[in-house]
Amino acid sequence: MSLSKFFEPKSIAVIGASHEPEKIGYVILENLKVSFEGKIYPINPSFPEIQGLKAYPSVLDIEEAVELAIIVVPAKIVKDVVDECVKKKIKNIIVISSGFGETGDNKIEDEIKEIIKGKARLIGPNCIGIYKSGLDMMFLPRKRLKRPSDGVISFISQSGTLGIASLDLVAHKGLGISKFVSYGNALDVNETDLIEYLSKDLETRCIAAYIESIKDGKRFMEIAKKTSKIKPIVILKAGRTEKGMEASKSHTGALAGSSQIYSAVFKQAGIIEARTTGELFIFAKALANQPALRSNRIGIITNGGGFGILAADSIVENGLMVAEFDKETEKILKKGLPNYCSVGNPVDIAGDADVDRFEKGLKAIFEDKNVDGVLCSILFQTPKIEDLIIPVLEGCKAYGKPLVVCSPGGEYSLERIRKLERLGIPVYSAPERAVKALRALREYGEIIGKK
Amino acid sequence: MSLSKFFEPKSIAVIGASHEPEKIGYVILENLKVSFEGKIYPINPSFPEIQGLKAYPSVLDIEEAVELAIIVVPAKIVKDVVDECVKKKIKNIIVISSGFGETGDNKIEDEIKEIIKGKARLIGPNCIGIYKSGLDMMFLPRKRLKRPSDGVISFISQSGTLGIASLDLVAHKGLGISKFVSYGNALDVNETDLIEYLSKDLETRCIAAYIESIKDGKRFMEIAKKTSKIKPIVILKAGRTEKGMEASKSHTGALAGSSQIYSAVFKQAGIIEARTTGELFIFAKALANQPALRSNRIGIITNGGGFGILAADSIVENGLMVAEFDKETEKILKKGLPNYCSVGNPVDIAGDADVDRFEKGLKAIFEDKNVDGVLCSILFQTPKIEDLIIPVLEGCKAYGKPLVVCSPGGEYSLERIRKLERLGIPVYSAPERAVKALRALREYGEIIGKK
């Protein structure tokens, strides 16, 4: 059964919809109302109307067909409610409620599995469900959690809280998201199903995942291998250590395996492994938006000398190379830049650089045949960097080589950084992070080179 | 000669003050006017008045004594201007202007050295100078670069742009700074002088430094050894690789040495080495505000399960230990928390946790004799976390053990994070970063344990 109706339903029943603002069933309904354009059916046996919408005692009381059910009732009645959904021929069910396998008791989960077998697909339980533009079922208040704009990364997370906090963080920095799925205990729909679905989703250019366990290793390998040749997959695996594994058992009921085994499997499947929450999106936003690195020679340009040095250090330490410029490039740079600029690699165009200096420098470096990719460090704090730098950086796409930007700063910088992110130019707050992104682009270059 | 008048001058001459808004000499004067309460003398031979202040052709035309001179004239006349300052008996000189040793020519620097010998101290050239509350000479517009609030970390940076971009970044996140010094080519005042001065500065509780080279290794060792026993020193050394070293030569004219030598020297001197720009302040803000870790057993509490697992993984991977709670602690937690919470370490108080649950959990963990320090992961996105969590966390100081907080998020979270930072509670956007902070606190525990 395809998962597409989870993401494109025409009608949704919210089972456990509430009129009490502090209830999850209230916030979900509220957020669906402002985001979803299809038909919404609140289900609650005690009220004829909820938040201005006609309510129903049960899904069985709805006359029309329903494509998606979101369940937020207490764990002990979830089984009965799922049963009603199946009777109503709802084929897509999301169970937000917790209190299942993560408590150590798998009995109800097993019973629910039997009920839906061959009749419906189920995401959850113990999850946040789905977020995409036009479908916001997150039970987190919009005031507290900024929703990301539309983007080309899809993000699946076994942990709900890790998922939503990451969404909030990346949204703040201007990164867009295509689809977010928090899938919790993975009673039915698991990481492999979601990766398979997203591999065919035209809006998704990179799949980022936080996982605690893998349900079916063989199928996972098969799907991941196929997918990674079409689009990059980045995975952060939690429970790498014995202590982490113990913790994950009580979190999503997952049985995590040894770190070495996972790393080996990921490598074989063409998956890029993130070792920290930071790396997950450092990698994903570069991979989603920039071409892979064909080889490892990096050109550096900066209006802050210290950043050039740190970038050079980090490039070497990450197994990449500080490119040796062609003689012609240094000549062009010498001609085009003031004499106090440094025309070797890194090119230091000095703190008084303007956009013109960046444009000339970037052109010379990108056109150098000894350069495979470019790290551009921009300090928006310096007075001469006008916003025209944004289209200049966008124009670099034409060179067909990857570009990553390093730009640390506060609100003024962030406003510009958000614009760049929206244009698909990945921006990092530190040179070492920009270099990590390049390393991932090289890794993906090797993965697709092998096919 | 003491450096104190650099930081506490009663009067300042700005040589090269300008009335043209795009000039450095304009912005410096403008920022001094709004920040500095002493007397300011703009020096410019062409105008009788600049920005509403009486201007003088030369410092020699000022009748009163002047305690600090800031020089922003072109490199070729800096020598003559320094000469006039010395004649005027100004004992503290900051040369912002660039175009000296970093161009490969040390001649003028050597001549200036001769002029000031025994008569004045000089910071720079090729630098941004000093920032502290009440003394803002940064030539970066306030609109583009947020000034940090008062804090207990002092930060010295050989690179000006790295310095100011870092200030902007940390200010945005609410971190305060006591004194910032960009000292550029270190013609006279160098890293060791500044560390020695800051070691005696009562307002400075931690010294953070970005350096490209060390001028006098023996004296540096001696001062650093003494200082690190009184207050922590964190250093990010750039130019660790051959490529980085080459770049640093053309940046501040520094001759960087081998990475291994520096790391060994730092270790011997009790310096905590940061390997990335991120680590510099990850470490500094924990070290400045939290007690050192006496041993390595960490208690974890979280309202987001995934973060607990990742923290546990990271603790093990960083050579620390996930504490084994006392039996009594688990009993207390079981009694005080709902049954679906996880009372082992990490303690997972679930996504519906309120402040009371955090308070109970923190108390039990901090009071456990098997716990040396605590990592608390808070998701402000979840609806039940009220701002009362802030005084609860502040109250944890009473336990006398270090606390670090992990809290990823956008603007809503950031507003609360800034409040916590101002109270001396270090907050990190990822569990792995919070664990790095704990690692630094343990490292400092070992350093002071040795004395």
XYZ file of N, CA, C and O in Angstrom, chain B residues 158 183 191-192 195 209-217 220-226 228-229 232-240 256-275 280 283 443-444 447 450:
232
model
N 44.046 37.378 17.837
C 45.046 37.933 16.928
C 44.367 38.408 15.649
O 44.758 39.409 15.066
N 44.468 42.101 18.844
C 45.818 42.682 18.978
C 46.689 42.526 17.730
O 47.859 42.903 17.726
N 50.107 38.239 23.120
C 49.184 37.343 23.816
C 49.583 37.139 25.281
O 48.732 37.114 26.176
N 50.881 37.012 25.528
C 51.332 36.755 26.896
C 51.068 37.962 27.804
O 50.611 37.813 28.939
N 47.354 37.977 28.547
C 46.967 36.922 29.492
C 47.420 37.311 30.906
O 46.671 37.159 31.874
N 41.137 32.677 23.881
C 42.066 33.309 22.949
C 42.082 32.607 21.600
O 42.047 31.378 21.523
N 42.127 33.426 20.538
C 42.426 32.917 19.202
C 43.824 33.406 18.870
O 44.075 34.610 18.872
N 44.748 32.489 18.640
C 46.103 32.928 18.311
C 46.632 32.217 17.070
O 46.248 31.094 16.759
N 47.501 32.925 16.372
C 48.142 32.327 15.195
C 49.597 31.992 15.504
O 50.194 31.150 14.850
N 50.165 32.678 16.470
C 51.563 32.416 16.815
C 51.812 32.886 18.238
O 51.015 33.637 18.799
N 52.923 32.428 18.801
C 53.326 32.888 20.128
C 54.713 33.510 19.998
O 55.613 32.923 19.393
N 54.822 34.716 20.529
C 56.063 35.479 20.284
C 57.228 34.964 21.129
O 58.337 34.810 20.652
N 56.969 34.750 22.413
C 58.063 34.379 23.317
C 57.601 33.148 24.107
O 56.932 33.261 25.136
N 57.969 31.996 23.592
C 57.460 30.732 24.121
C 57.725 30.539 25.609
O 56.859 30.078 26.353
N 55.607 32.868 27.722
C 54.219 32.434 27.563
C 53.914 31.261 28.500
O 52.921 31.261 29.227
N 54.785 30.265 28.481
C 54.629 29.080 29.329
C 54.518 29.464 30.804
O 53.646 28.977 31.530
N 55.430 30.302 31.194
C 55.529 30.710 32.597
C 54.229 31.406 33.052
O 53.631 31.043 34.068
N 53.795 32.380 32.248
C 52.583 33.133 32.603
C 51.335 32.242 32.524
O 50.470 32.274 33.408
N 51.291 31.431 31.485
C 50.105 30.578 31.310
C 49.998 29.578 32.459
O 48.905 29.342 32.989
N 51.120 28.999 32.851
C 51.134 28.042 33.956
C 50.586 28.666 35.235
O 49.764 28.072 35.937
N 51.075 29.871 35.523
C 50.620 30.578 36.725
C 49.124 30.890 36.627
O 48.361 30.661 37.552
N 46.705 29.616 34.702
C 45.733 28.521 34.580
C 45.381 27.914 35.943
O 44.381 27.213 36.066
N 46.206 28.183 36.932
C 45.844 27.699 38.270
C 44.835 28.610 38.957
O 44.147 28.197 39.888
N 40.695 29.521 34.223
C 40.916 28.725 33.020
C 41.297 29.568 31.793
O 40.803 30.692 31.620
N 42.160 29.009 30.971
C 42.531 29.609 29.683
C 42.146 28.622 28.586
O 42.514 27.452 28.640
N 41.397 29.109 27.597
C 41.051 28.276 26.435
C 41.684 28.905 25.202
O 41.512 30.110 24.975
N 42.398 28.130 24.427
C 43.035 28.701 23.238
C 42.683 27.917 21.979
O 42.743 26.690 21.949
N 42.293 28.666 20.944
C 42.158 28.104 19.606
C 43.383 28.550 18.822
O 43.607 29.744 18.626
N 44.196 27.584 18.416
C 45.413 27.891 17.680
C 45.161 27.649 16.202
O 44.843 26.523 15.792
N 45.272 28.685 15.389
C 45.132 28.527 13.941
C 46.503 28.342 13.327
O 47.510 28.752 13.889
N 46.533 27.745 12.154
C 47.817 27.450 11.519
C 48.363 26.147 12.047
O 49.544 26.000 12.300
N 47.464 25.173 12.242
C 47.887 23.876 12.765
C 48.494 23.010 11.667
O 49.273 22.115 11.927
N 53.781 30.557 12.386
C 53.135 29.556 13.239
C 54.017 28.325 13.355
O 54.788 28.028 12.450
N 53.927 27.638 14.468
C 54.749 26.440 14.651
C 53.929 25.172 14.502
O 52.729 25.237 14.265
N 54.555 24.049 14.659
C 53.871 22.778 14.443
C 52.762 22.543 15.463
O 52.859 22.924 16.632
N 51.703 21.918 14.973
C 50.514 21.668 15.776
C 50.819 20.811 17.003
O 50.368 21.093 18.116
N 51.625 19.768 16.809
C 51.928 18.870 17.929
C 52.671 19.619 19.037
O 52.404 19.426 20.215
N 53.628 20.464 18.623
C 54.397 21.218 19.623
C 53.450 22.095 20.440
O 53.476 22.110 21.658
N 52.577 22.800 19.726
C 51.647 23.681 20.440
C 50.753 22.902 21.394
O 50.565 23.293 22.542
N 50.204 21.802 20.917
C 49.311 21.024 21.776
C 50.043 20.558 23.034
O 49.492 20.596 24.136
N 51.301 20.153 22.862
C 52.076 19.689 24.014
C 52.337 20.838 24.984
O 52.208 20.692 26.205
N 52.702 21.996 24.424
C 52.967 23.180 25.253
C 51.695 23.568 26.022
O 51.736 23.844 27.221
N 50.569 23.580 25.313
C 49.304 23.961 25.953
C 49.006 23.024 27.129
O 48.636 23.454 28.208
N 49.182 21.749 26.894
C 48.874 20.769 27.924
C 49.734 21.011 29.164
O 49.245 21.038 30.295
N 51.011 21.218 28.910
C 51.949 21.439 30.013
C 51.631 22.724 30.779
O 51.853 22.812 31.981
N 51.108 23.718 30.059
C 50.835 25.011 30.690
C 49.451 25.047 31.336
O 49.049 26.070 31.895
N 48.717 23.950 31.267
C 47.379 23.932 31.859
C 46.346 24.668 31.025
O 45.315 25.103 31.526
N 46.632 24.783 29.722
C 45.695 25.462 28.818
C 44.763 24.430 28.198
O 45.193 23.340 27.824
N 43.492 24.770 28.091
C 42.527 23.890 27.444
C 42.465 24.266 25.973
O 42.168 25.413 25.629
N 42.783 23.326 25.112
C 42.849 23.644 23.688
C 41.507 23.418 22.997
O 40.917 22.355 23.100
N 41.054 24.440 22.275
C 39.874 24.290 21.418
C 40.377 23.966 20.021
O 41.373 24.516 19.579
N 39.686 23.056 19.344
C 40.126 22.694 17.989
C 39.267 23.359 16.919
O 39.569 23.265 15.736
N 35.787 26.976 21.134
C 36.349 28.076 21.923
C 35.328 28.608 22.937
O 35.609 28.717 24.131
N 33.613 25.816 25.377
C 34.424 25.597 26.568
C 34.383 26.820 27.490
O 34.154 26.697 28.699
N 38.507 18.518 32.272
C 39.911 18.829 31.984
C 40.422 19.880 32.973
O 41.521 19.756 33.515
N 39.596 20.892 33.224
C 40.040 21.920 34.168
C 40.112 21.376 35.592
O 40.973 21.763 36.371
N 43.409 19.909 35.818
C 44.456 20.942 35.852
C 44.603 21.520 37.260
O 45.703 21.608 37.797
N 46.037 19.204 40.049
C 47.475 18.947 40.055
C 48.287 19.917 40.891
O 49.441 19.686 41.177
